């Protein structure tokens, strides 16, 4: 197969690798593994440690060696298990809480520079006058050219109250602008909504955070106050990389009958074998009531479309899978990422932890999404011309050491023999460079327009025919067009 494009951006809330886990937090417990320690292998590890200490060209700190050994051991398991040092653990906690310290801008890369896609309203960047389309060429005195987006993001983050000066190139300005911004804690709402037109609403969840269920309930209630007679609603989960599991359960529960099974999990430990229902105790820890209790009854019956793409992962797939299984919604878009595993955070010390894959999750009908994804009921490309950059994104099945789908009897190398796609990928990448980034919910949002057409009973422009996916034998999908993973923007 041809080369697949790697990430050009990360989500902006400190989540790892651009693919947020369906996370559960748990303190580490002493468990009897029931097997003797492998003494010979541990002795070998100690011998290698000693060799490095005595023979390596430079002196290496004990802490660094041991930390890297732990990190490598965990990372060897699968793409989503990781050792979290102090910084990584702090960023993960900030991400799930919907806050981070930085400037408050959503960015991407363009021609080697950081491009401002949008400043977050009322953020330091917004107040300092940064505008969509600005190109950031220097961070303090350091040129951006040559940096990765991740490196630039890290440099823009920092401690609250510290300053950074951005050199900005702006269209229609003859000279560069020098804008100094004070870093602050940024709080981001993961839910957006608006009426696309009378009778038809759009509700977008960009990431599942701790406040997501409450924020969604407020947005839905406000939408029904604006238009009490909604004829259709679009739940937009495109490019939503996942997040905390209770958020996914709560969003599903808003549209499903009470006590419906939303998702189940199964793993090695007894506490990993669980079933989660559409009940308050599974999605809200609030002591003062159920955030969904004041939603209009019409929410349970309004015709619903769920929009997904290859950037929809983990918790997004839980929601899409549950609503699809109950036939509560029609899923429209492209094949999702395929992350069907649960990560549990086992805290090791005050500021370090291990993020460990502990279970696979299953939709209410028992489907495992791992390495397969959610297949839309109606395949619709990203644009009228085709699937665009979405087709170049990596998917779970493309990641090295990915967890296999236990129900999948196809070997990992079953895709061998497919046509070489490199030239097609180069062609699509070149086209994408000429196309402005898609703003979800805008008048140019082709998939949203098709979702509204579906709700109105009008014709929908379905995806162009794809090649047969030889890995799965599913002629309705294409490894060439649909099965890859990417994130195109970030927030700092």
Short mmCIF file of C-alpha atoms in Angstrom, two decimals:
data_model
loop_
_atom_site.label_atom_id
_atom_site.label_comp_id
_atom_site.label_asym_id
_atom_site.label_seq_id
_atom_site.Cartn_x
_atom_site.Cartn_y
_atom_site.Cartn_z
CA UNK A 1 0.00 0.00 0.00
CA UNK A 2 1.05 3.58 -0.50
CA UNK A 3 2.36 5.84 2.22
CA UNK A 4 -0.26 7.44 4.42
CA UNK A 5 -0.07 11.04 5.57
CA UNK A 6 0.78 11.56 9.22
CA UNK A 7 -0.80 14.09 11.59
CA UNK A 8 -0.42 17.75 10.69
CA UNK A 9 -1.93 18.85 13.97
CA UNK A 10 -3.04 17.77 17.41
CA UNK A 11 -6.19 18.50 19.32
CA UNK A 12 -5.56 21.42 21.58
CA UNK A 13 -6.39 20.19 25.04
CA UNK A 14 -3.30 18.22 25.92
CA UNK A 15 -4.64 14.86 24.79
CA UNK A 16 -2.04 12.40 23.56
CA UNK A 17 -1.32 11.49 19.94
CA UNK A 18 -4.39 13.18 18.57
CA UNK A 19 -6.57 10.24 19.47
CA UNK A 20 -8.27 10.64 22.81
CA UNK A 21 -8.93 7.48 24.76
CA UNK A 22 -12.22 6.39 26.24
CA UNK A 23 -10.84 6.94 29.68
CA UNK A 24 -11.66 5.76 33.15
CA UNK A 25 -9.57 6.98 36.08
CA UNK A 26 -8.57 4.55 38.78
CA UNK A 27 -5.96 4.44 41.50
CA UNK A 28 -3.39 1.70 41.08
CA UNK A 29 -4.05 -1.36 43.19
CA UNK A 30 -1.76 -4.16 44.22
CA UNK A 31 -2.89 -7.21 42.28
CA UNK A 32 -1.68 -10.75 42.57
CA UNK A 33 -0.85 -11.67 38.99
CA UNK A 34 -0.77 -15.34 39.96
CA UNK A 35 2.51 -16.16 38.21
CA UNK A 36 6.11 -16.12 39.46
CA UNK A 37 8.36 -13.26 38.35
CA UNK A 38 10.59 -14.12 35.34
CA UNK A 39 13.88 -14.08 37.25
CA UNK A 40 16.14 -14.76 34.24
CA UNK A 41 14.66 -11.91 32.20
CA UNK A 42 14.79 -9.52 35.16
CA UNK A 43 18.42 -10.44 35.71
CA UNK A 44 19.09 -9.70 32.04
CA UNK A 45 17.42 -6.31 32.44
CA UNK A 46 19.65 -5.58 35.43
CA UNK A 47 22.71 -6.67 33.42
CA UNK A 48 21.85 -4.28 30.57
CA UNK A 49 21.27 -1.49 33.09
CA UNK A 50 24.72 -2.17 34.54
CA UNK A 51 26.38 -2.25 31.12
CA UNK A 52 24.93 1.14 30.21
CA UNK A 53 26.06 2.61 33.52
CA UNK A 54 29.60 1.26 33.12
CA UNK A 55 30.27 1.25 29.36
CA UNK A 56 28.13 3.89 27.66
CA UNK A 57 30.02 6.79 26.12
CA UNK A 58 28.43 9.30 28.52
CA UNK A 59 27.09 9.10 32.05
CA UNK A 60 23.34 8.46 32.19
CA UNK A 61 21.15 9.15 35.22
CA UNK A 62 19.52 6.14 36.86
CA UNK A 63 16.11 7.87 36.82
CA UNK A 64 16.27 8.45 33.07
CA UNK A 65 17.17 4.84 32.34
CA UNK A 66 14.44 3.42 34.53
CA UNK A 67 11.80 5.87 33.29
CA UNK A 68 12.63 5.08 29.66
CA UNK A 69 12.51 1.35 30.42
CA UNK A 70 9.02 1.70 31.90
CA UNK A 71 7.92 3.89 28.99
CA UNK A 72 9.21 1.45 26.40
CA UNK A 73 7.64 -1.54 28.15
CA UNK A 74 4.18 0.07 28.20
CA UNK A 75 4.44 1.57 24.70
CA UNK A 76 5.29 -1.86 23.25
CA UNK A 77 1.78 -3.11 24.05
CA UNK A 78 -0.41 -1.05 21.70
CA UNK A 79 -0.63 2.52 20.34
CA UNK A 80 -2.80 3.79 23.20
CA UNK A 81 -0.98 2.47 26.25
CA UNK A 82 1.60 4.90 27.61
CA UNK A 83 3.63 5.92 30.63
CA UNK A 84 2.62 9.46 31.64
CA UNK A 85 5.36 11.54 33.17
CA UNK A 86 4.56 14.66 35.18
CA UNK A 87 3.96 16.87 32.13
CA UNK A 88 1.97 14.31 30.13
CA UNK A 89 -0.22 13.41 33.13
CA UNK A 90 -0.93 17.10 33.80
CA UNK A 91 -1.87 17.70 30.16
CA UNK A 92 -4.17 14.67 30.06
CA UNK A 93 -6.04 15.82 33.17
CA UNK A 94 -6.36 19.32 31.75
CA UNK A 95 -7.73 17.93 28.49
CA UNK A 96 -10.48 15.90 30.11
CA UNK A 97 -11.50 18.92 32.19
CA UNK A 98 -11.78 21.11 29.06
CA UNK A 99 -9.05 23.54 30.04
CA UNK A 100 -5.38 24.24 29.35
CA UNK A 101 -2.86 27.04 29.74
CA UNK A 102 -1.98 28.85 26.53
CA UNK A 103 -3.06 31.53 24.11
CA UNK A 104 -6.49 30.34 22.97
CA UNK A 105 -6.16 29.80 19.24
CA UNK A 106 -7.02 26.98 16.88
CA UNK A 107 -4.19 26.50 14.41
CA UNK A 108 -2.87 24.44 11.53
CA UNK A 109 0.25 24.53 9.34
CA UNK A 110 0.55 26.33 6.01
CA UNK A 111 3.76 26.63 3.97
CA UNK A 112 5.82 25.82 7.05
CA UNK A 113 4.19 28.48 9.24
CA UNK A 114 1.55 28.29 11.95
CA UNK A 115 -1.76 29.50 10.55
CA UNK A 116 -4.47 30.83 12.82
CA UNK A 117 -7.70 29.04 11.96
CA UNK A 118 -9.72 30.74 14.65
CA UNK A 119 -9.09 32.53 17.96
CA UNK A 120 -11.23 31.24 20.83
CA UNK A 121 -13.71 33.88 21.89
CA UNK A 122 -12.57 35.97 24.91
CA UNK A 123 -9.19 34.21 25.00
CA UNK A 124 -5.88 36.15 25.35
CA UNK A 125 -5.26 35.72 21.61
CA UNK A 126 -8.75 37.01 20.79
CA UNK A 127 -8.30 40.07 23.01
CA UNK A 128 -4.82 40.73 21.57
CA UNK A 129 -6.29 40.98 18.07
CA UNK A 130 -5.17 37.76 16.37
CA UNK A 131 -7.39 36.98 13.39
CA UNK A 132 -8.28 33.93 11.35
CA UNK A 133 -5.83 33.62 8.47
CA UNK A 134 -2.87 35.19 10.30
CA UNK A 135 0.45 33.39 9.76
CA UNK A 136 2.72 33.17 12.80
CA UNK A 137 6.33 33.33 11.59
CA UNK A 138 8.22 33.69 14.89
CA UNK A 139 7.63 32.69 18.50
CA UNK A 140 9.60 35.21 20.53
CA UNK A 141 12.87 35.25 18.58
CA UNK A 142 12.60 31.67 17.27
CA UNK A 143 11.60 31.19 13.59
CA UNK A 144 8.62 28.86 13.11
CA UNK A 145 9.94 27.63 9.78
CA UNK A 146 11.38 24.17 10.35
CA UNK A 147 9.28 23.44 13.46
CA UNK A 148 6.61 20.79 13.55
CA UNK A 149 3.16 21.92 14.64
CA UNK A 150 3.61 19.95 17.87
CA UNK A 151 6.87 21.81 18.62
CA UNK A 152 5.22 25.16 17.95
CA UNK A 153 2.26 24.25 20.16
CA UNK A 154 4.55 23.33 23.05
CA UNK A 155 6.41 26.62 22.73
CA UNK A 156 3.14 28.59 22.79
CA UNK A 157 2.05 26.84 25.96
CA UNK A 158 3.57 27.67 29.32
CA UNK A 159 2.85 28.84 32.82
CA UNK A 160 -0.05 31.21 33.53
CA UNK A 161 1.01 34.86 33.50
CA UNK A 162 4.06 34.38 31.28
CA UNK A 163 4.39 36.31 28.02
CA UNK A 164 5.18 35.35 24.44
CA UNK A 165 5.63 37.66 21.46
CA UNK A 166 4.30 36.46 18.12
CA UNK A 167 5.55 37.77 14.79
CA UNK A 168 2.51 37.73 12.53
CA UNK A 169 2.15 38.10 8.75
CA UNK A 170 -1.33 39.33 7.88
CA UNK A 171 -2.90 39.66 4.49
CA UNK A 172 -3.13 43.29 3.32
CA UNK A 173 -0.49 44.35 5.88
CA UNK A 174 2.81 45.52 4.40
CA UNK A 175 4.86 44.90 7.55
CA UNK A 176 4.88 42.09 10.10
CA UNK A 177 2.91 42.60 13.30
CA UNK A 178 4.45 42.01 16.74
CA UNK A 179 1.79 40.84 19.18
CA UNK A 180 2.62 40.11 22.82
CA UNK A 181 0.19 37.81 24.62
CA UNK A 182 0.03 36.76 28.27
CA UNK A 183 -0.69 33.04 28.69
CA UNK A 184 -3.80 32.21 30.70
CA UNK A 185 -5.90 29.21 31.57
CA UNK A 186 -8.24 28.60 28.65
CA UNK A 187 -11.58 26.91 29.15
CA UNK A 188 -13.11 25.41 26.04
CA UNK A 189 -16.69 24.32 25.52
CA UNK A 190 -16.71 21.09 23.59
CA UNK A 191 -20.28 21.61 22.36
CA UNK A 192 -21.52 24.02 19.70
CA UNK A 193 -25.01 24.40 18.26
CA UNK A 194 -27.06 26.54 15.90
CA UNK A 195 -30.16 26.46 13.74
CA UNK A 196 -29.09 25.74 10.18
CA UNK A 197 -32.49 26.97 9.04
CA UNK A 198 -35.98 27.05 10.58
CA UNK A 199 -36.81 23.55 11.82
CA UNK A 200 -33.34 22.05 11.49
CA UNK A 201 -30.63 22.15 14.14
CA UNK A 202 -26.91 21.35 14.28
CA UNK A 203 -25.25 20.09 17.47
CA UNK A 204 -21.49 19.54 17.36
CA UNK A 205 -19.43 17.71 19.98
CA UNK A 206 -15.73 18.29 19.26
CA UNK A 207 -14.42 16.23 22.21
CA UNK A 208 -15.91 14.35 25.14
CA UNK A 209 -14.87 16.16 28.33
CA UNK A 210 -16.16 16.16 31.89
CA UNK A 211 -18.53 19.15 31.23
CA UNK A 212 -19.77 17.82 27.85
CA UNK A 213 -23.10 16.33 28.99
CA UNK A 214 -24.11 19.46 30.89
CA UNK A 215 -22.97 21.73 28.04
CA UNK A 216 -24.92 19.62 25.52
CA UNK A 217 -28.09 19.78 27.62
CA UNK A 218 -27.85 23.58 27.78
CA UNK A 219 -27.29 23.88 24.03
CA UNK A 220 -30.19 21.55 23.21
CA UNK A 221 -32.55 23.36 25.57
CA UNK A 222 -31.56 26.72 24.10
CA UNK A 223 -32.14 25.42 20.58
CA UNK A 224 -35.64 24.23 21.47
CA UNK A 225 -36.40 27.59 23.08
CA UNK A 226 -35.41 29.21 19.81
CA UNK A 227 -37.44 26.74 17.72
CA UNK A 228 -39.80 24.46 19.72
CA UNK A 229 -40.83 22.55 16.60
CA UNK A 230 -37.60 21.11 15.30
CA UNK A 231 -38.15 18.77 12.36
CA UNK A 232 -34.65 17.33 12.41
CA UNK A 233 -31.33 17.44 14.23
CA UNK A 234 -27.76 16.72 13.11
CA UNK A 235 -25.35 15.43 15.76
CA UNK A 236 -21.91 16.23 14.35
CA UNK A 237 -19.10 13.97 15.64
CA UNK A 238 -16.66 14.51 12.78
CA UNK A 239 -13.02 14.84 13.88
CA UNK A 240 -14.09 14.14 17.47
CA UNK A 241 -11.23 11.97 18.78
CA UNK A 242 -13.12 10.75 21.85
CA UNK A 243 -12.50 11.55 25.50
CA UNK A 244 -14.08 10.45 28.77
CA UNK A 245 -16.52 7.54 28.71
CA UNK A 246 -19.27 9.19 30.85
CA UNK A 247 -19.53 11.94 28.23
CA UNK A 248 -20.28 9.40 25.50
CA UNK A 249 -22.87 7.66 27.69
CA UNK A 250 -24.59 10.97 28.52
CA UNK A 251 -24.77 12.15 24.92
CA UNK A 252 -26.24 8.78 23.90
CA UNK A 253 -28.69 8.85 26.84
CA UNK A 254 -30.08 12.20 25.70
CA UNK A 255 -31.58 10.49 22.64
CA UNK A 256 -32.23 6.94 23.88
CA UNK A 257 -34.90 5.53 26.22
CA UNK A 258 -33.88 5.38 29.85
CA UNK A 259 -32.05 2.20 30.90
CA UNK A 260 -30.98 1.39 27.34
CA UNK A 261 -27.61 -0.35 27.10
CA UNK A 262 -25.15 2.14 25.61
CA UNK A 263 -21.90 0.18 25.64
CA UNK A 264 -20.31 -2.83 27.28
CA UNK A 265 -16.67 -3.66 27.95
CA UNK A 266 -14.74 -6.89 28.34
CA UNK A 267 -11.17 -7.46 29.46
CA UNK A 268 -8.96 -9.62 31.66
CA UNK A 269 -9.95 -8.18 35.05
CA UNK A 270 -13.42 -8.65 36.59
CA UNK A 271 -13.94 -4.88 36.83
CA UNK A 272 -13.31 -4.55 33.08
CA UNK A 273 -16.40 -6.66 32.35
CA UNK A 274 -19.11 -4.03 32.61
CA UNK A 275 -22.30 -2.83 30.98
CA UNK A 276 -23.13 0.88 30.90
CA UNK A 277 -26.73 2.08 30.71
CA UNK A 278 -28.52 5.31 29.86
CA UNK A 279 -28.86 6.23 33.52
CA UNK A 280 -27.64 9.23 35.47
CA UNK A 281 -25.18 7.26 37.59
CA UNK A 282 -23.28 6.27 34.45
CA UNK A 283 -22.84 9.76 33.02
CA UNK A 284 -23.09 12.31 35.83
CA UNK A 285 -21.42 12.66 39.21
CA UNK A 286 -23.45 15.78 40.02
CA UNK A 287 -25.03 15.82 43.43
CA UNK A 288 -27.67 18.35 42.43
CA UNK A 289 -29.58 16.41 39.82
CA UNK A 290 -29.55 14.96 36.34
CA UNK A 291 -28.29 17.39 33.65
CA UNK A 292 -30.59 15.69 31.11
CA UNK A 293 -33.75 15.89 33.23
CA UNK A 294 -34.90 19.25 31.87
CA UNK A 295 -34.49 18.40 28.19
CA UNK A 296 -37.70 18.65 26.14
CA UNK A 297 -39.40 15.29 25.55
CA UNK A 298 -39.13 15.98 21.82
CA UNK A 299 -35.39 15.29 21.97
CA UNK A 300 -36.12 11.57 22.32
CA UNK A 301 -38.12 11.51 19.07
CA UNK A 302 -36.70 14.21 16.80
CA UNK A 303 -35.41 12.71 13.50
CA UNK A 304 -31.66 12.43 14.01
CA UNK A 305 -28.58 12.18 11.78
CA UNK A 306 -25.11 11.47 13.17
CA UNK A 307 -22.26 12.81 11.03
CA UNK A 308 -18.94 10.92 11.27
CA UNK A 309 -15.66 10.70 9.41
CA UNK A 310 -12.27 9.03 9.76
CA UNK A 311 -11.45 11.50 12.55
CA UNK A 312 -14.35 10.19 14.65
CA UNK A 313 -12.80 7.85 17.22
CA UNK A 314 -13.36 6.05 20.49
CA UNK A 315 -16.13 7.77 22.47
CA UNK A 316 -17.51 9.16 19.19
CA UNK A 317 -17.83 5.62 17.88
CA UNK A 318 -19.58 4.53 21.07
CA UNK A 319 -22.25 7.18 20.50
CA UNK A 320 -22.60 6.53 16.77
CA UNK A 321 -22.69 2.76 17.32
CA UNK A 322 -25.34 2.91 20.04
CA UNK A 323 -27.64 5.25 18.11
CA UNK A 324 -27.16 3.14 14.99
CA UNK A 325 -27.89 -0.16 16.77
CA UNK A 326 -31.18 1.14 18.15
CA UNK A 327 -32.01 2.69 14.76
CA UNK A 328 -32.46 5.94 16.67
CA UNK A 329 -30.30 7.81 14.15
CA UNK A 330 -29.06 7.48 10.61
CA UNK A 331 -25.26 7.60 10.48
CA UNK A 332 -23.94 9.58 7.51
CA UNK A 333 -20.35 10.26 6.41
CA UNK A 334 -17.31 8.03 6.05
CA UNK A 335 -15.88 5.02 7.88
CA UNK A 336 -14.74 5.97 11.39
CA UNK A 337 -11.30 5.50 12.95
CA UNK A 338 -11.89 2.12 14.59
CA UNK A 339 -10.64 2.60 18.15
CA UNK A 340 -12.62 0.11 20.18
CA UNK A 341 -10.50 -0.12 23.31
CA UNK A 342 -10.76 1.35 26.81
CA UNK A 343 -7.79 2.97 28.54
CA UNK A 344 -7.66 3.08 32.34
CA UNK A 345 -5.44 5.58 34.12
CA UNK A 346 -3.52 3.86 36.92
CA UNK A 347 -1.84 6.51 39.03
CA UNK A 348 1.69 5.55 40.11
CA UNK A 349 2.62 8.61 42.17
CA UNK A 350 1.29 12.10 42.82
CA UNK A 351 2.18 13.26 39.33
CA UNK A 352 2.84 10.13 37.22
CA UNK A 353 0.58 7.39 35.87
CA UNK A 354 0.22 4.61 33.34
CA UNK A 355 -2.47 4.77 30.68
CA UNK A 356 -3.19 1.10 30.05
CA UNK A 357 -5.54 -0.60 27.61
CA UNK A 358 -7.72 -2.77 29.86
CA UNK A 359 -10.73 -3.75 27.73
CA UNK A 360 -12.43 -3.76 24.36
CA UNK A 361 -15.80 -2.08 24.11
CA UNK A 362 -18.90 -3.32 22.29
CA UNK A 363 -22.00 -1.66 20.90
CA UNK A 364 -25.42 -2.68 22.31
CA UNK A 365 -25.77 -5.38 19.64
CA UNK A 366 -22.37 -6.83 20.58
CA UNK A 367 -20.32 -5.36 17.72
CA UNK A 368 -16.63 -4.82 18.34
CA UNK A 369 -15.44 -1.65 16.61
CA UNK A 370 -11.74 -2.29 17.23
CA UNK A 371 -9.73 -1.85 13.99
CA UNK A 372 -13.00 -1.85 12.00
CA UNK A 373 -14.88 1.33 12.84
CA UNK A 374 -18.49 2.31 12.37
CA UNK A 375 -19.77 1.87 8.83
CA UNK A 376 -22.19 4.73 8.01
CA UNK A 377 -25.70 3.88 6.88
CA UNK A 378 -25.15 6.32 4.03
CA UNK A 379 -21.63 6.94 2.72
CA UNK A 380 -21.13 10.62 1.84
CA UNK A 381 -17.78 12.11 0.82
CA UNK A 382 -16.32 15.20 2.46
CA UNK A 383 -16.91 17.30 -0.65
CA UNK A 384 -18.98 17.04 -3.81
CA UNK A 385 -15.75 16.23 -5.69
CA UNK A 386 -14.71 13.36 -3.40
CA UNK A 387 -13.46 12.53 0.06
CA UNK A 388 -10.54 14.94 -0.06
CA UNK A 389 -7.95 14.93 2.70
CA UNK A 390 -10.16 12.68 4.85
CA UNK A 391 -9.19 9.79 2.57
CA UNK A 392 -5.51 10.15 3.50
CA UNK A 393 -5.97 9.82 7.24
CA UNK A 394 -4.56 6.94 9.20
CA UNK A 395 -6.98 4.63 10.98
CA UNK A 396 -6.56 2.32 13.96
CA UNK A 397 -5.87 -0.62 11.64
CA UNK A 398 -2.94 1.33 10.14
CA UNK A 399 -1.21 1.85 13.51
CA UNK A 400 1.67 -0.42 14.41
CA UNK A 401 0.91 -2.93 17.18
CA UNK A 402 -2.78 -2.08 17.11
CA UNK A 403 -5.06 -4.34 19.11
CA UNK A 404 -6.73 -6.87 16.83
CA UNK A 405 -10.48 -7.20 16.62
CA UNK A 406 -11.08 -10.49 18.44
CA UNK A 407 -13.86 -11.37 16.01
CA UNK A 408 -11.71 -10.66 12.98
CA UNK A 409 -10.29 -13.86 11.47
CA UNK A 410 -8.47 -12.02 8.72
CA UNK A 411 -4.71 -11.95 9.13
CA UNK A 412 -2.95 -8.63 9.64
CA UNK A 413 -1.29 -8.88 6.27
CA UNK A 414 -4.48 -9.75 4.38
CA UNK A 415 -4.38 -6.40 2.61
CA UNK A 416 -1.22 -7.46 0.77
CA UNK A 417 -1.58 -7.34 -2.97
CA UNK A 418 -3.69 -4.21 -3.16
CA UNK A 419 -2.75 -1.74 -5.84
CA UNK A 420 -0.08 0.83 -5.06
CA UNK A 421 -1.89 3.99 -4.01
CA UNK A 422 1.07 6.36 -3.62
CA UNK A 423 0.42 8.36 -6.78
CA UNK A 424 -3.28 8.77 -5.94
CA UNK A 425 -2.39 9.95 -2.44
CA UNK A 426 0.09 12.47 -3.83
CA UNK A 427 -2.57 13.78 -6.19
CA UNK A 428 -5.13 14.18 -3.40
CA UNK A 429 -2.59 15.85 -1.11
CA UNK A 430 -1.74 18.36 -3.84
CA UNK A 431 -5.43 19.18 -4.29
CA UNK A 432 -5.89 19.67 -0.57
CA UNK A 433 -3.09 22.25 -0.43
CA UNK A 434 -5.17 24.43 -2.74
CA UNK A 435 -8.38 24.03 -0.75
CA UNK A 436 -9.13 26.15 2.31
CA UNK A 437 -9.76 24.25 5.57
CA UNK A 438 -13.36 23.12 5.99
CA UNK A 439 -15.32 24.87 8.71
CA UNK A 440 -17.85 22.42 10.12
CA UNK A 441 -21.32 23.92 10.24
CA UNK A 442 -20.62 26.52 7.56
CA UNK A 443 -22.54 27.07 4.32
CA UNK A 444 -19.72 25.22 2.51
CA UNK A 445 -20.13 22.08 4.64
CA UNK A 446 -21.12 19.52 2.01
CA UNK A 447 -21.76 16.59 4.36
CA UNK A 448 -23.95 18.74 6.61
CA UNK A 449 -25.94 19.86 3.57
CA UNK A 450 -26.50 16.20 2.62
CA UNK A 451 -27.60 15.42 6.19
CA UNK A 452 -30.18 18.21 6.03
CA UNK A 453 -31.33 16.92 2.64
CA UNK A 454 -31.84 13.48 4.18
CA UNK A 455 -33.89 14.90 7.05
CA UNK A 456 -36.05 16.75 4.53
CA UNK A 457 -36.55 13.64 2.41
CA UNK A 458 -34.56 15.11 -0.48
CA UNK A 459 -31.96 13.24 -2.58
CA UNK A 460 -28.54 12.73 -0.98
CA UNK A 461 -25.33 12.75 -3.02
CA UNK A 462 -23.72 9.53 -1.88
CA UNK A 463 -20.00 8.74 -2.00
CA UNK A 464 -18.39 7.87 -5.27
CA UNK A 465 -17.83 4.12 -5.88
CA UNK A 466 -14.77 2.75 -4.11
CA UNK A 467 -12.44 -0.15 -4.75
CA UNK A 468 -13.14 -3.37 -2.87
CA UNK A 469 -11.37 -3.54 0.48
CA UNK A 470 -9.51 -6.82 0.13
CA UNK A 471 -8.65 -6.90 3.82
CA UNK A 472 -12.26 -7.30 4.83
CA UNK A 473 -13.94 -8.35 1.62
CA UNK A 474 -16.39 -5.49 2.03
CA UNK A 475 -17.04 -4.09 -1.41
CA UNK A 476 -18.89 -1.08 -0.01
CA UNK A 477 -15.72 0.34 1.54
CA UNK A 478 -12.28 1.15 0.30
CA UNK A 479 -8.98 0.99 2.09
CA UNK A 480 -7.87 3.44 -0.58
CA UNK A 481 -10.39 6.12 0.26
CA UNK A 482 -11.69 5.64 3.76
CA UNK A 483 -9.37 3.91 6.17
CA UNK A 484 -6.83 6.44 7.41
CA UNK A 485 -6.42 8.86 10.36
CA UNK A 486 -5.50 12.55 10.64
CA UNK A 487 -6.01 15.67 12.77
CA UNK A 488 -5.80 19.00 10.98
CA UNK A 489 -5.97 21.58 13.72
CA UNK A 490 -5.11 22.31 17.30
CA UNK A 491 -6.00 24.58 20.15
CA UNK A 492 -3.50 26.07 22.48
#
